[in-house]
mmCIF file with all atom_site columns, C-alpha atoms in Angstrom:
data_model
loop_
_atom_site.group_PDB
_atom_site.id
_atom_site.type_symbol
_atom_site.label_atom_id
_atom_site.label_alt_id
_atom_site.label_comp_id
_atom_site.label_asym_id
_atom_site.label_entity_id
_atom_site.label_seq_id
_atom_site.pdbx_PDB_ins_code
_atom_site.Cartn_x
_atom_site.Cartn_y
_atom_site.Cartn_z
_atom_site.occupancy
_atom_site.B_iso_or_equiv
_atom_site.pdbx_formal_charge
_atom_site.auth_seq_id
_atom_site.auth_comp_id
_atom_site.auth_asym_id
_atom_site.auth_atom_id
_atom_site.pdbx_PDB_model_num
ATOM 1   C CA . ALA W 1 1   ? 12.480  -3.083  -9.045  1.00 68.00 ? 1   ALA W CA 1
ATOM 2   C CA . VAL W 1 2   ? 10.338  -0.717  -7.022  1.00 75.00 ? 2   VAL W CA 1
ATOM 3   C CA . SER W 1 3   ? 10.121  3.066   -7.209  1.00 72.00 ? 3   SER W CA 1
ATOM 4   C CA . ALA W 1 4   ? 7.917   5.101   -4.864  1.00 71.00 ? 4   ALA W CA 1
ATOM 5   C CA . THR W 1 5   ? 7.136   8.795   -4.749  1.00 70.00 ? 5   THR W CA 1
ATOM 6   C CA . CYS W 1 6   ? 5.822   10.205  -1.479  1.00 69.00 ? 6   CYS W CA 1
ATOM 7   C CA . VAL W 1 7   ? 4.094   13.544  -1.947  1.00 68.00 ? 7   VAL W CA 1
ATOM 8   C CA . ARG W 1 8   ? 3.873   15.836  1.082   1.00 68.00 ? 8   ARG W CA 1
ATOM 9   C CA . VAL W 1 9   ? 0.860   18.089  0.825   1.00 71.00 ? 9   VAL W CA 1
ATOM 10  C CA . PRO W 1 10  ? -1.204  19.661  3.596   1.00 70.00 ? 10  PRO W CA 1
ATOM 11  C CA . VAL W 1 11  ? -3.646  16.843  4.321   1.00 76.00 ? 11  VAL W CA 1
ATOM 12  C CA . CYS W 1 12  ? -4.731  15.598  7.702   1.00 77.00 ? 12  CYS W CA 1
ATOM 13  C CA . ARG W 1 13  ? -2.868  12.512  8.927   1.00 83.00 ? 13  ARG W CA 1
ATOM 14  C CA . ALA W 1 14  ? -2.026  10.697  5.712   1.00 85.00 ? 14  ALA W CA 1
ATOM 15  C CA . HIS W 1 15  ? 0.939   9.439   3.766   1.00 86.00 ? 15  HIS W CA 1
ATOM 16  C CA . SER W 1 16  ? 0.296   8.945   0.061   1.00 87.00 ? 16  SER W CA 1
ATOM 17  C CA . GLU W 1 17  ? 2.577   7.269   -2.438  1.00 88.00 ? 17  GLU W CA 1
ATOM 18  C CA . ALA W 1 18  ? 2.612   6.630   -6.161  1.00 89.00 ? 18  ALA W CA 1
ATOM 19  C CA . ILE W 1 19  ? 4.393   3.294   -6.555  1.00 92.00 ? 19  ILE W CA 1
ATOM 20  C CA . TRP W 1 20  ? 5.924   1.736   -9.650  1.00 93.00 ? 20  TRP W CA 1
ATOM 21  C CA . VAL W 1 21  ? 6.866   -1.949  -9.640  1.00 93.00 ? 21  VAL W CA 1
ATOM 22  C CA . GLU W 1 22  ? 8.626   -3.971  -12.314 1.00 93.00 ? 22  GLU W CA 1
ATOM 23  C CA . THR W 1 23  ? 8.340   -7.752  -11.941 1.00 94.00 ? 23  THR W CA 1
ATOM 24  C CA . ARG W 1 24  ? 10.365  -10.598 -13.452 1.00 94.00 ? 24  ARG W CA 1
ATOM 25  C CA . GLU W 1 25  ? 7.359   -11.762 -15.454 1.00 95.00 ? 25  GLU W CA 1
ATOM 26  C CA . ARG W 1 26  ? 4.259   -10.008 -16.728 1.00 96.00 ? 26  ARG W CA 1
ATOM 27  C CA . LEU W 1 27  ? 1.432   -10.145 -14.178 1.00 94.00 ? 27  LEU W CA 1
ATOM 28  C CA . GLU W 1 28  ? -2.260  -9.984  -14.992 1.00 96.00 ? 28  GLU W CA 1
ATOM 29  C CA . LEU W 1 29  ? -3.994  -7.027  -13.343 1.00 95.00 ? 29  LEU W CA 1
ATOM 30  C CA . ASP W 1 30  ? -6.855  -9.217  -12.099 1.00 96.00 ? 30  ASP W CA 1
ATOM 31  C CA . ALA W 1 31  ? -4.353  -11.474 -10.302 1.00 96.00 ? 31  ALA W CA 1
ATOM 32  C CA . VAL W 1 32  ? -2.673  -8.453  -8.713  1.00 96.00 ? 32  VAL W CA 1
ATOM 33  C CA . ARG W 1 33  ? -6.052  -7.070  -7.601  1.00 96.00 ? 33  ARG W CA 1
ATOM 34  C CA . GLU W 1 34  ? -6.903  -10.423 -6.034  1.00 97.00 ? 34  GLU W CA 1
ATOM 35  C CA . ALA W 1 35  ? -3.543  -10.512 -4.225  1.00 96.00 ? 35  ALA W CA 1
ATOM 36  C CA . PHE W 1 36  ? -4.220  -7.025  -2.837  1.00 96.00 ? 36  PHE W CA 1
ATOM 37  C CA . ARG W 1 37  ? -7.722  -8.111  -1.735  1.00 96.00 ? 37  ARG W CA 1
ATOM 38  C CA . ARG W 1 38  ? -6.282  -11.076 0.189   1.00 96.00 ? 38  ARG W CA 1
ATOM 39  C CA . ALA W 1 39  ? -3.328  -9.248  1.740   1.00 94.00 ? 39  ALA W CA 1
ATOM 40  C CA . PRO W 1 40  ? -3.737  -8.633  5.475   1.00 90.00 ? 40  PRO W CA 1
ATOM 41  C CA . GLY W 1 41  ? -3.800  -4.956  6.367   1.00 90.00 ? 41  GLY W CA 1
ATOM 42  C CA . LEU W 1 42  ? -4.653  -3.772  2.834   1.00 94.00 ? 42  LEU W CA 1
ATOM 43  C CA . VAL W 1 43  ? -7.943  -2.521  1.446   1.00 97.00 ? 43  VAL W CA 1
ATOM 44  C CA . LEU W 1 44  ? -8.350  -2.406  -2.331  1.00 98.00 ? 44  LEU W CA 1
ATOM 45  C CA . GLN W 1 45  ? -10.279 0.629   -3.612  1.00 97.00 ? 45  GLN W CA 1
ATOM 46  C CA . ASP W 1 46  ? -9.876  0.446   -7.367  1.00 96.00 ? 46  ASP W CA 1
ATOM 47  C CA . ASP W 1 47  ? -12.750 1.717   -9.498  1.00 94.00 ? 47  ASP W CA 1
ATOM 48  C CA . PRO W 1 48  ? -11.684 5.092   -10.958 1.00 86.00 ? 48  PRO W CA 1
ATOM 49  C CA . GLU W 1 49  ? -14.707 5.220   -13.298 1.00 91.00 ? 49  GLU W CA 1
ATOM 50  C CA . ASP W 1 50  ? -16.916 5.568   -10.221 1.00 94.00 ? 50  ASP W CA 1
ATOM 51  C CA . GLN W 1 51  ? -14.297 7.688   -8.424  1.00 90.00 ? 51  GLN W CA 1
ATOM 52  C CA . VAL W 1 52  ? -13.420 4.894   -5.996  1.00 94.00 ? 52  VAL W CA 1
ATOM 53  C CA . TYR W 1 53  ? -9.741  5.082   -5.105  1.00 92.00 ? 53  TYR W CA 1
ATOM 54  C CA . PRO W 1 54  ? -7.764  5.832   -1.953  1.00 94.00 ? 54  PRO W CA 1
ATOM 55  C CA . MET W 1 55  ? -8.053  9.424   -0.774  1.00 90.00 ? 55  MET W CA 1
ATOM 56  C CA . PRO W 1 56  ? -6.175  10.833  2.231   1.00 88.00 ? 56  PRO W CA 1
ATOM 57  C CA . LEU W 1 57  ? -9.269  12.680  3.437   1.00 86.00 ? 57  LEU W CA 1
ATOM 58  C CA . PHE W 1 58  ? -11.093 9.430   4.258   1.00 90.00 ? 58  PHE W CA 1
ATOM 59  C CA . ILE W 1 59  ? -8.407  7.243   5.854   1.00 90.00 ? 59  ILE W CA 1
ATOM 60  C CA . ALA W 1 60  ? -7.376  9.200   8.953   1.00 86.00 ? 60  ALA W CA 1
ATOM 61  C CA . GLU W 1 61  ? -7.486  7.133   12.156  1.00 88.00 ? 61  GLU W CA 1
ATOM 62  C CA . LYS W 1 62  ? -7.883  3.843   10.245  1.00 91.00 ? 62  LYS W CA 1
ATOM 63  C CA . ASP W 1 63  ? -5.456  0.929   10.519  1.00 89.00 ? 63  ASP W CA 1
ATOM 64  C CA . PRO W 1 64  ? -5.212  -0.458  6.950   1.00 93.00 ? 64  PRO W CA 1
ATOM 65  C CA . VAL W 1 65  ? -3.261  0.805   3.977   1.00 94.00 ? 65  VAL W CA 1
ATOM 66  C CA . TYR W 1 66  ? -5.562  1.589   1.064   1.00 96.00 ? 66  TYR W CA 1
ATOM 67  C CA . VAL W 1 67  ? -4.467  0.680   -2.477  1.00 97.00 ? 67  VAL W CA 1
ATOM 68  C CA . GLY W 1 68  ? -5.969  1.659   -5.815  1.00 96.00 ? 68  GLY W CA 1
ATOM 69  C CA . ARG W 1 69  ? -5.532  3.150   -9.274  1.00 95.00 ? 69  ARG W CA 1
ATOM 70  C CA . LEU W 1 70  ? -3.772  -0.053  -10.297 1.00 96.00 ? 70  LEU W CA 1
ATOM 71  C CA . ARG W 1 71  ? -2.702  0.014   -13.930 1.00 94.00 ? 71  ARG W CA 1
ATOM 72  C CA . ARG W 1 72  ? -0.104  -1.290  -16.299 1.00 94.00 ? 72  ARG W CA 1
ATOM 73  C CA . ASP W 1 73  ? 2.945   0.907   -16.754 1.00 92.00 ? 73  ASP W CA 1
ATOM 74  C CA . LEU W 1 74  ? 3.060   2.118   -20.356 1.00 88.00 ? 74  LEU W CA 1
ATOM 75  C CA . SER W 1 75  ? 6.868   2.038   -20.463 1.00 89.00 ? 75  SER W CA 1
ATOM 76  C CA . SER W 1 76  ? 7.338   -1.609  -19.439 1.00 92.00 ? 76  SER W CA 1
ATOM 77  C CA . GLU W 1 77  ? 5.411   -4.786  -20.233 1.00 93.00 ? 77  GLU W CA 1
ATOM 78  C CA . ARG W 1 78  ? 6.291   -6.051  -16.727 1.00 95.00 ? 78  ARG W CA 1
ATOM 79  C CA . GLY W 1 79  ? 5.584   -2.758  -14.961 1.00 95.00 ? 79  GLY W CA 1
ATOM 80  C CA . LEU W 1 80  ? 2.648   -1.851  -12.728 1.00 95.00 ? 80  LEU W CA 1
ATOM 81  C CA . THR W 1 81  ? 1.747   1.381   -10.993 1.00 95.00 ? 81  THR W CA 1
ATOM 82  C CA . PHE W 1 82  ? -0.618  2.015   -8.122  1.00 96.00 ? 82  PHE W CA 1
ATOM 83  C CA . TRP W 1 83  ? -1.502  4.584   -5.477  1.00 94.00 ? 83  TRP W CA 1
ATOM 84  C CA . CYS W 1 84  ? -1.538  3.840   -1.759  1.00 93.00 ? 84  CYS W CA 1
ATOM 85  C CA . VAL W 1 85  ? -2.611  5.881   1.246   1.00 93.00 ? 85  VAL W CA 1
ATOM 86  C CA . GLY W 1 86  ? -2.274  5.230   4.970   1.00 92.00 ? 86  GLY W CA 1
ATOM 87  C CA . ASP W 1 87  ? -2.700  7.037   8.266   1.00 90.00 ? 87  ASP W CA 1
ATOM 88  C CA . GLN W 1 88  ? 0.708   8.526   9.066   1.00 86.00 ? 88  GLN W CA 1
ATOM 89  C CA . ILE W 1 89  ? 0.442   7.943   12.809  1.00 83.00 ? 89  ILE W CA 1
ATOM 90  C CA . LYS W 1 90  ? -1.208  4.541   12.883  1.00 79.00 ? 90  LYS W CA 1
ATOM 91  C CA . LYS W 1 91  ? 0.431   2.816   9.942   1.00 78.00 ? 91  LYS W CA 1
ATOM 92  C CA . GLY W 1 92  ? 3.296   5.219   9.527   1.00 71.00 ? 92  GLY W CA 1
ATOM 93  C CA . ALA W 1 93  ? 4.491   5.039   13.113  1.00 72.00 ? 93  ALA W CA 1
ATOM 94  C CA . ALA W 1 94  ? 2.682   3.559   16.108  1.00 74.00 ? 94  ALA W CA 1
ATOM 95  C CA . LEU W 1 95  ? 0.701   0.624   14.684  1.00 74.00 ? 95  LEU W CA 1
ATOM 96  C CA . ASN W 1 96  ? 3.429   -0.217  12.207  1.00 73.00 ? 96  ASN W CA 1
ATOM 97  C CA . ALA W 1 97  ? 6.047   -0.437  14.988  1.00 79.00 ? 97  ALA W CA 1
ATOM 98  C CA . VAL W 1 98  ? 3.829   -2.825  16.965  1.00 81.00 ? 98  VAL W CA 1
ATOM 99  C CA . GLN W 1 99  ? 3.150   -4.974  13.883  1.00 79.00 ? 99  GLN W CA 1
ATOM 100 C CA . ILE W 1 100 ? 6.865   -5.194  13.068  1.00 81.00 ? 100 ILE W CA 1
ATOM 101 C CA . ALA W 1 101 ? 7.655   -6.216  16.661  1.00 82.00 ? 101 ALA W CA 1
ATOM 102 C CA . GLU W 1 102 ? 4.891   -8.858  16.593  1.00 83.00 ? 102 GLU W CA 1
ATOM 103 C CA . TYR W 1 103 ? 6.272   -10.229 13.335  1.00 81.00 ? 103 TYR W CA 1
ATOM 104 C CA . LEU W 1 104 ? 9.822   -10.384 14.693  1.00 85.00 ? 104 LEU W CA 1
ATOM 105 C CA . ILE W 1 105 ? 8.650   -12.154 17.855  1.00 84.00 ? 105 ILE W CA 1
ATOM 106 C CA . GLN W 1 106 ? 6.598   -14.673 15.856  1.00 84.00 ? 106 GLN W CA 1
ATOM 107 C CA . ALA W 1 107 ? 9.513   -15.298 13.476  1.00 83.00 ? 107 ALA W CA 1
ATOM 108 C CA . GLY W 1 108 ? 11.814  -15.886 16.463  1.00 81.00 ? 108 GLY W CA 1
ATOM 109 C CA . ASP W 1 109 ? 14.066  -12.983 15.558  1.00 74.00 ? 109 ASP W CA 1
ATOM 110 C CA . LEU W 1 110 ? 13.682  -11.333 18.972  1.00 68.00 ? 110 LEU W CA 1
ATOM 111 C CA . ALA W 1 111 ? 15.038  -13.428 21.795  1.00 63.00 ? 111 ALA W CA 1
ATOM 112 C CA . LYS W 1 112 ? 13.713  -13.020 25.318  1.00 59.00 ? 112 LYS W CA 1
ATOM 113 C CA . LYS W 1 113 ? 16.394  -11.766 27.689  1.00 54.00 ? 113 LYS W CA 1
#
């Protein structure tokens, strides 16, 4: 299960979401962090003690999606929550459309006519 909340506030060029995920089995946070680190197009910024987490102010005009504030959901042993931020034009529209098309072409889902 996945639940996401997108909050629209007056910030320059950013989409921000609080995301809740419930998995089939309990995942270790370190393993999830490592998966985020390895994922193409994601940047992990996850050190709240030193105030390192994704902030809309700093991601405008950048291609990746920034993920942070990863923590276990208190209501579910298999639940995780995290915060992600991305440029609304690059990742939210233009770049994302190109990346989806590239994926579909590579997967053979778009036939040449």
